[in-house]
Protein backbone atom coordinates (compact mmCIF):
# COMPACT_ATOMS: atom_id res chain seq x y z
CA LEU A 1 120.91 112.30 150.87
CA ASN A 2 122.20 108.78 150.28
CA MET A 3 124.71 108.83 147.41
CA PRO A 4 126.24 105.36 147.00
CA GLU A 5 129.74 104.95 145.60
CA MET A 6 130.07 103.03 142.35
CA THR A 7 132.03 102.96 139.12
CA GLY A 8 130.99 105.02 136.13
CA ALA A 9 130.14 101.81 134.27
CA GLU A 10 127.84 100.69 137.10
CA ALA A 11 126.26 104.15 137.16
CA LEU A 12 125.61 103.77 133.43
CA ARG A 13 124.05 100.33 133.86
CA ARG A 14 121.86 101.36 136.75
CA SER A 15 120.78 104.53 134.97
CA LEU A 16 119.74 102.54 131.89
CA GLU A 17 117.86 100.09 134.13
CA ALA A 18 116.10 102.98 135.86
CA GLU A 19 114.91 104.30 132.48
CA GLY A 20 113.37 100.91 131.66
CA VAL A 21 115.96 99.75 129.12
CA ASP A 22 115.76 96.01 128.53
CA THR A 23 118.05 95.63 125.48
CA VAL A 24 121.37 97.18 124.43
CA PHE A 25 122.88 96.54 120.99
CA ALA A 26 126.66 96.78 121.18
CA LEU A 27 130.04 95.91 119.74
CA PRO A 28 132.86 95.55 122.29
CA GLY A 29 136.06 97.53 122.23
CA VAL A 30 138.79 98.60 124.61
CA GLN A 31 137.27 102.02 125.47
CA ILE A 32 133.94 100.53 126.58
CA MET A 33 134.91 97.21 128.18
CA SER A 34 134.06 98.53 131.63
CA ALA A 35 130.51 99.14 130.38
CA PHE A 36 130.36 95.59 128.99
CA ASP A 37 131.46 94.19 132.35
CA ALA A 38 128.76 96.17 134.14
CA LEU A 39 126.03 95.25 131.65
CA HIS A 40 126.99 91.59 132.01
CA ASP A 41 125.92 91.82 135.64
CA SER A 42 122.49 93.23 134.79
CA GLN A 43 119.48 91.06 135.58
CA SER A 44 117.14 93.05 133.33
CA ILE A 45 119.18 94.21 130.32
CA ARG A 46 119.87 91.86 127.42
CA LEU A 47 123.19 92.66 125.73
CA VAL A 48 123.11 91.88 122.00
CA SER A 49 126.57 91.78 120.45
CA THR A 50 126.86 92.66 116.76
CA ARG A 51 129.69 92.45 114.21
CA HIS A 52 129.63 96.03 112.93
CA GLU A 53 128.86 99.33 114.66
CA GLN A 54 126.43 100.36 111.94
CA THR A 55 124.38 97.29 112.85
CA THR A 56 124.16 98.28 116.51
CA ALA A 57 122.41 101.54 115.69
CA TYR A 58 120.22 100.08 112.92
CA MET A 59 119.06 97.37 115.30
CA ALA A 60 118.38 99.97 117.99
CA ASP A 61 116.35 101.94 115.44
CA GLY A 62 114.31 98.89 114.45
CA TYR A 63 113.77 98.06 118.10
CA ALA A 64 112.60 101.60 118.81
CA ARG A 65 110.03 101.49 116.03
CA VAL A 66 108.55 98.10 116.89
CA ALA A 67 108.74 98.36 120.69
CA ARG A 68 107.62 102.04 120.61
CA LYS A 69 110.32 102.96 123.12
CA PRO A 70 113.88 104.27 122.79
CA GLY A 71 116.49 101.88 121.43
CA VAL A 72 120.05 101.88 122.79
CA ALA A 73 123.36 101.27 120.98
CA LEU A 74 126.86 101.13 122.51
CA VAL A 75 130.02 101.58 120.41
CA VAL A 76 133.68 102.58 120.61
CA PRO A 77 134.64 106.13 119.62
CA GLY A 78 136.14 107.39 116.38
CA PRO A 79 135.66 104.90 113.53
CA GLY A 80 133.17 102.91 115.63
CA ALA A 81 130.97 105.93 116.26
CA LEU A 82 131.36 107.05 112.65
CA ASN A 83 130.27 103.60 111.46
CA ALA A 84 127.12 104.03 113.55
CA SER A 85 126.49 107.50 112.14
CA ALA A 86 124.78 106.19 108.99
CA ALA A 87 122.11 104.50 111.11
CA ILE A 88 121.85 107.52 113.40
CA GLY A 89 121.28 109.70 110.32
CA THR A 90 118.48 107.37 109.23
CA ALA A 91 116.92 107.53 112.69
CA TYR A 92 117.13 111.32 112.59
CA ALA A 93 115.41 111.53 109.20
CA SER A 94 112.75 109.06 110.36
CA SER A 95 112.17 110.69 113.78
CA SER A 96 113.16 107.56 115.67
CA PRO A 97 114.35 107.70 119.32
CA VAL A 98 117.79 106.04 119.48
CA LEU A 99 120.39 106.57 122.20
CA LEU A 100 123.94 106.13 120.95
CA ILE A 101 126.40 105.68 123.80
CA SER A 102 129.88 106.21 122.46
CA GLY A 103 133.19 105.68 124.16
CA GLN A 104 135.93 108.28 123.99
CA ILE A 105 139.68 108.55 124.36
CA PRO A 106 141.03 109.15 127.90
CA SER A 107 139.86 112.45 129.36
CA ASP A 108 143.35 113.91 129.82
CA SER A 109 144.08 113.37 126.10
CA LEU A 110 141.00 115.11 124.74
CA GLY A 111 141.79 117.95 122.37
CA LYS A 112 145.56 117.30 122.35
CA GLY A 113 145.85 115.43 119.05
CA GLU A 114 148.10 112.75 120.50
CA GLY A 115 146.97 110.06 118.09
CA GLN A 116 145.19 108.01 120.73
CA LEU A 117 143.46 104.83 119.59
CA HIS A 118 140.23 105.75 117.75
CA GLU A 119 140.83 109.46 118.33
CA VAL A 120 138.65 111.79 116.27
CA GLU A 121 138.81 115.44 117.17
CA GLU A 122 135.51 117.17 117.98
CA GLN A 123 133.44 113.99 117.76
CA LEU A 124 130.53 115.77 119.44
CA ASP A 125 130.41 118.30 116.61
CA ILE A 126 130.39 115.54 113.98
CA PHE A 127 127.14 114.19 115.40
CA LYS A 128 125.34 117.49 116.00
CA PRO A 129 123.67 117.64 112.54
CA ILE A 130 122.13 114.16 112.96
CA VAL A 131 121.07 114.13 116.62
CA LYS A 132 118.54 116.10 118.60
CA TRP A 133 120.95 116.51 121.53
CA ASN A 134 124.35 115.23 122.63
CA THR A 135 126.83 115.60 125.45
CA ARG A 136 130.12 114.33 126.83
CA VAL A 137 130.28 113.18 130.45
CA SER A 138 133.26 114.42 132.45
CA SER A 139 132.64 112.76 135.84
CA VAL A 140 131.14 109.62 137.32
CA ALA A 141 128.54 111.74 139.11
CA GLY A 142 127.45 113.24 135.79
CA ILE A 143 126.42 109.95 134.19
CA PRO A 144 122.88 109.59 135.65
CA GLY A 145 121.98 113.16 134.70
CA ALA A 146 123.24 112.71 131.15
CA ILE A 147 121.29 109.47 130.63
CA HIS A 148 118.19 110.99 132.22
CA GLU A 149 118.36 114.04 129.94
CA ALA A 150 118.92 111.79 126.92
CA PHE A 151 115.65 109.98 127.63
CA LYS A 152 113.85 113.25 128.22
CA GLN A 153 115.01 114.49 124.83
CA MET A 154 113.90 111.28 123.11
CA THR A 155 110.49 111.10 124.74
CA THR A 156 109.40 114.73 124.55
CA GLY A 157 108.59 116.77 121.47
CA ARG A 158 109.74 115.24 118.20
CA PRO A 159 111.50 111.93 118.91
CA ARG A 160 114.97 111.80 117.40
CA PRO A 161 118.32 110.19 118.22
CA VAL A 162 120.69 111.49 120.88
CA GLU A 163 124.34 110.76 121.69
CA VAL A 164 126.21 110.48 124.98
CA GLU A 165 130.00 110.15 125.07
CA ILE A 166 131.82 108.67 128.08
CA PRO A 167 135.64 108.43 128.25
CA PRO A 168 137.08 105.09 129.46
CA ASP A 169 138.65 106.58 132.60
CA ILE A 170 135.21 107.89 133.65
CA LEU A 171 133.67 104.44 133.16
CA ALA A 172 136.42 102.84 135.26
CA ALA A 173 136.60 105.49 138.01
CA THR A 174 134.52 105.41 141.19
CA GLY A 175 132.53 108.20 142.72
CA ASP A 176 129.47 109.14 144.72
CA VAL A 177 126.41 108.91 142.49
CA GLU A 178 122.82 110.08 142.84
CA LEU A 179 120.69 107.77 140.73
CA LEU A 180 117.60 109.25 139.09
CA GLU A 181 114.21 107.67 138.54
CA ALA A 182 112.55 107.62 135.14
CA GLU A 183 109.95 110.29 134.47
CA ARG A 184 106.87 110.46 132.29
CA TYR A 185 106.55 113.81 130.61
CA PRO A 186 103.31 115.54 129.57
CA VAL A 187 102.67 115.82 125.85
CA LYS A 188 102.40 119.18 124.13
CA GLN A 189 98.79 120.38 124.33
CA PRO A 190 97.13 122.48 121.61
CA ASN A 191 96.00 126.08 121.83
CA ASP A 192 92.23 126.23 122.42
CA ALA A 193 91.66 129.18 120.08
CA LEU A 194 93.48 127.43 117.22
CA ILE A 195 91.48 124.25 117.82
CA ALA A 196 88.26 126.27 117.60
CA ARG A 197 89.37 127.79 114.27
CA ALA A 198 90.28 124.37 112.92
CA ALA A 199 86.97 122.83 113.99
CA GLU A 200 85.02 125.71 112.45
CA ALA A 201 86.78 125.26 109.11
CA LEU A 202 86.36 121.49 109.10
CA ALA A 203 82.70 121.65 110.13
CA GLY A 204 82.00 123.90 107.15
CA ALA A 205 84.04 121.90 104.64
CA ALA A 206 82.34 120.51 101.56
CA ARG A 207 85.28 118.32 100.49
CA PRO A 208 87.60 117.75 103.45
CA ALA A 209 90.68 115.51 103.39
CA ILE A 210 93.13 114.24 106.00
CA VAL A 211 96.88 113.70 105.57
CA ILE A 212 98.75 111.77 108.27
CA GLY A 213 102.42 111.00 108.86
CA GLY A 214 104.67 109.08 111.20
CA GLY A 215 103.95 111.50 114.02
CA THR A 216 100.44 110.10 114.28
CA LEU A 217 101.82 106.56 114.55
CA ARG A 218 104.24 107.46 117.34
CA ALA A 219 101.48 109.38 119.15
CA GLU A 220 99.14 106.38 118.75
CA ALA A 221 96.52 108.70 117.28
CA GLY A 222 94.71 106.14 115.13
CA PRO A 223 91.35 106.33 116.95
CA GLU A 224 91.40 110.13 116.77
CA VAL A 225 92.21 110.13 113.03
CA ALA A 226 89.46 107.61 112.31
CA ALA A 227 86.89 109.49 114.41
CA ILE A 228 87.44 112.77 112.54
CA ALA A 229 87.42 111.02 109.16
CA GLU A 230 84.13 109.34 110.01
CA MET A 231 82.51 112.53 111.30
CA LEU A 232 83.48 114.44 108.15
CA GLY A 233 83.40 111.64 105.59
CA ALA A 234 86.97 112.70 104.81
CA PRO A 235 89.37 110.57 102.78
CA ILE A 236 92.65 109.75 104.56
CA VAL A 237 96.03 109.61 102.85
CA GLY A 238 99.24 108.92 104.69
CA THR A 239 102.97 108.62 104.32
CA GLN A 240 104.63 105.22 104.31
CA GLN A 241 105.69 106.00 107.89
CA ALA A 242 102.01 106.21 108.86
CA LYS A 243 101.01 102.74 107.70
CA GLY A 244 98.91 101.10 110.40
CA VAL A 245 97.68 104.31 112.05
CA VAL A 246 94.29 103.37 110.67
CA PRO A 247 93.73 99.94 109.11
CA ALA A 248 94.08 99.79 105.33
CA SER A 249 90.57 98.33 105.24
CA HIS A 250 89.03 101.41 106.88
CA PRO A 251 86.44 102.80 104.42
CA GLN A 252 87.90 106.33 104.58
CA TYR A 253 91.48 105.24 103.97
CA VAL A 254 92.73 105.86 100.42
CA GLY A 255 96.38 104.86 100.67
CA VAL A 256 99.90 106.24 100.68
CA HIS A 257 101.38 109.24 98.92
CA TYR A 258 105.00 108.49 98.06
CA ALA A 259 107.65 110.06 95.81
CA GLN A 260 105.97 111.29 92.64
CA VAL A 261 103.39 108.57 92.24
CA GLY A 262 99.86 108.01 93.46
CA VAL A 263 96.67 110.05 93.53
CA SER A 264 97.22 112.32 96.54
CA GLY A 265 98.02 115.39 94.46
CA GLU A 266 94.70 115.05 92.64
CA LEU A 267 92.73 114.33 95.82
CA LEU A 268 94.18 117.25 97.74
CA GLY A 269 93.71 119.57 94.78
CA ASP A 270 90.04 118.64 94.89
CA SER A 271 89.70 119.36 98.64
CA ASP A 272 88.65 122.64 100.21
CA VAL A 273 89.88 121.95 103.77
CA ILE A 274 92.90 119.73 104.46
CA LEU A 275 93.82 118.50 107.93
CA VAL A 276 97.53 117.55 108.14
CA ALA A 277 98.98 115.82 111.20
CA GLY A 278 102.44 114.56 112.09
CA THR A 279 104.07 114.88 108.67
CA ARG A 280 106.39 117.17 106.73
CA PHE A 281 103.59 117.38 104.14
CA MET A 282 105.73 116.70 101.09
CA VAL A 283 103.11 115.78 98.49
CA PRO A 284 104.54 115.96 94.96
CA GLY A 285 102.26 117.69 92.51
CA PHE A 286 100.30 119.55 95.17
CA LYS A 287 100.49 123.24 95.93
CA ALA A 288 97.95 125.07 98.05
CA LYS A 289 95.50 127.13 96.04
CA ASP A 290 93.66 130.30 96.90
CA GLY A 291 90.55 129.45 98.88
CA GLN A 292 91.95 126.25 100.37
CA THR A 293 92.29 125.95 104.12
CA ILE A 294 95.19 123.89 105.42
CA ILE A 295 95.23 122.95 109.09
CA LYS A 296 98.53 121.53 110.25
CA ILE A 297 99.29 119.82 113.57
CA ASP A 298 102.91 119.11 114.45
CA VAL A 299 104.88 118.80 117.66
CA ASP A 300 107.91 120.32 115.90
CA GLN A 301 107.48 124.07 115.46
CA ARG A 302 110.10 124.05 112.69
CA GLU A 303 107.78 121.98 110.52
CA LEU A 304 104.98 124.47 111.08
CA ASP A 305 107.28 127.30 110.07
CA LYS A 306 107.76 125.82 106.60
CA ASP A 307 105.64 127.46 103.90
CA HIS A 308 102.91 125.03 102.89
CA GLY A 309 100.20 127.64 102.63
CA THR A 310 99.10 126.70 106.14
CA THR A 311 96.06 128.58 107.42
CA VAL A 312 95.96 127.20 110.97
CA ALA A 313 99.23 125.94 112.50
CA ILE A 314 98.83 123.99 115.75
CA ASN A 315 101.98 123.15 117.71
CA ALA A 316 100.91 120.05 119.63
CA ASP A 317 101.22 116.32 120.04
CA ALA A 318 99.30 114.70 117.19
CA ARG A 319 96.98 112.70 119.42
CA ALA A 320 96.28 115.65 121.70
CA GLY A 321 95.62 117.98 118.77
CA LEU A 322 93.42 115.55 116.86
CA GLY A 323 91.54 114.58 120.01
CA ALA A 324 90.79 118.22 120.74
CA ILE A 325 89.56 118.81 117.18
CA GLY A 326 87.33 115.75 117.40
CA ALA A 327 85.84 116.97 120.67
CA ALA A 328 85.27 120.43 119.18
CA LEU A 329 83.51 118.93 116.16
CA ARG A 330 81.24 116.86 118.38
CA ALA A 331 80.45 119.97 120.42
CA ARG A 332 79.35 121.63 117.17
CA GLY A 333 76.95 118.76 116.49
CA VAL A 334 78.96 117.24 113.64
CA GLU A 335 77.76 113.67 113.17
CA ASP A 336 78.97 110.58 111.34
CA ALA A 337 79.09 111.53 107.66
CA ARG A 338 80.50 108.32 106.20
CA GLY A 339 77.26 107.44 104.50
CA ARG A 340 77.02 110.81 102.76
CA ASN A 341 80.62 111.32 101.63
CA SER A 342 82.26 107.90 101.53
CA GLU A 343 82.20 107.87 97.72
CA ARG A 344 85.18 110.24 97.58
CA ALA A 345 87.44 107.86 99.51
CA ALA A 346 86.23 104.88 97.48
CA GLU A 347 86.76 106.77 94.22
CA TYR A 348 90.35 107.66 94.98
CA ARG A 349 91.14 104.26 96.45
CA THR A 350 89.99 102.71 93.17
CA LYS A 351 92.08 105.20 91.20
CA LEU A 352 95.17 104.39 93.23
CA LYS A 353 94.75 100.65 92.77
CA LYS A 354 94.30 101.08 89.01
CA PHE A 355 97.38 103.30 88.86
CA MET A 356 99.51 100.68 90.62
CA ASP A 357 98.17 97.78 88.56
CA ASP A 358 98.73 99.67 85.30
CA GLU A 359 102.17 101.07 86.12
CA ALA A 360 103.76 98.18 87.97
CA PRO A 361 101.87 94.89 87.49
CA GLU A 362 104.88 92.68 88.23
CA GLN A 363 105.77 94.58 91.38
CA MET A 364 102.14 94.44 92.51
CA ALA A 365 102.16 90.67 92.09
CA TRP A 366 105.21 90.37 94.34
CA VAL A 367 103.87 92.76 96.99
CA ASN A 368 100.44 91.13 96.99
CA ALA A 369 102.04 87.68 97.34
CA VAL A 370 104.02 88.84 100.37
CA ARG A 371 100.90 90.35 101.90
CA ALA A 372 98.92 87.17 101.34
CA ALA A 373 101.61 85.16 103.11
CA THR A 374 101.87 87.39 106.20
CA ASP A 375 99.63 87.72 109.22
CA ASP A 376 98.01 91.04 110.08
CA ASP A 377 100.41 91.51 113.00
CA ALA A 378 103.54 90.87 110.94
CA VAL A 379 106.53 93.20 111.01
CA VAL A 380 107.53 94.03 107.43
CA ILE A 381 110.67 95.95 106.50
CA SER A 382 110.92 97.53 103.07
CA GLY A 383 114.35 97.48 101.50
CA MET A 384 115.75 100.16 99.23
CA THR A 385 114.78 98.21 96.12
CA ASN A 386 112.20 98.55 93.37
CA ILE A 387 109.88 96.11 95.16
CA GLY A 388 110.52 97.93 98.42
CA TYR A 389 109.57 101.27 96.89
CA TRP A 390 106.33 99.94 95.45
CA SER A 391 105.53 98.25 98.76
CA HIS A 392 105.34 101.74 100.26
CA LEU A 393 102.24 102.23 98.15
CA ALA A 394 100.86 98.73 97.82
CA TYR A 395 101.53 96.78 101.01
CA GLU A 396 98.42 97.04 103.17
CA VAL A 397 98.83 97.23 106.93
CA GLU A 398 95.97 96.34 109.22
CA GLU A 399 95.61 96.94 112.95
CA GLY A 400 98.55 95.49 114.86
CA GLY A 401 100.88 95.35 111.88
CA GLU A 402 104.21 97.13 111.48
CA PHE A 403 105.79 98.53 108.31
CA ILE A 404 109.34 99.78 108.80
CA THR A 405 111.10 101.90 106.22
CA SER A 406 113.98 104.34 106.17
CA GLY A 407 111.59 106.90 104.74
């Protein structure tokens, strides 16, 4: 087995290159200068230098959402890592795959409380509540495995941020290294028996509805969502994180349910079977009633374990689960029902527009002006402002567009 000798910093660079990283957002500091030197030599990675550590991770988050691949941030330990933690917390809440590479104090000073520059005791533990996985590397040889596992964690199951810590002496040291190639991991497939139950309930529904969240966007499940909606004539409502899964102009699309406004509570209360995919399913004003069937698809079992009155809980990738349900409906002879049931979607879409125009006419004017001035493939970011909040409801995203929000 050929194991070339290299520095830890070079092992980090080559591991990132092997995983397909093309951009790293970073702020230099003494504990990570070896990594900067190595990244400077890269022919494929663009190093973007920021002026605040929080910015590195927010930029990596934005990159991850638009590029649909993990974003990478590089910061010094202690106050630098803590500055980045606000953005990492946002990425965690929004299920965004961000790799935070943090420096550390020298290995032989860890846990001794010597007052080393940027020393924060138990930094790994500080990040555990806001990352899916984290680790500290203790040898040059351990760097490729840590980076490889970080990408596995970000690209399997529910995507969320991860953190890898590397002390400066490990970055500067040399050692024999086995580099690892990137892998593509299979998505979580649904249980056939649960799919059959879901299809049976949906095929017999008189007033079905579909609720989608950011999980359907990340799974690129738009065609599957639209196909089921068209077969059943089911209205679609989504979270603000799901904007663009199906075009806003799709005849079955009603709009967004957000905070305590909108018409989703009324629509879902009037539905006998509700298909929920890739979302926490937090719909204010709605509580499952006796006789309602709720089918929930989520790659995160913890979301399925929450009590939403779920009848059929399917632990699967959103696209895989929805695709299987669509195939099962077709096998049952369910045909395009848009012509028979499209009035429900149109009715609630009209109600939502009237609600917005009546409650926030000035905000609607601003949001509509922005929409009129942007192309369909524009990337729009909603700020934490009154206009930003109303844009969650009112800004319409068509195919190819991006709407980024902290949730």
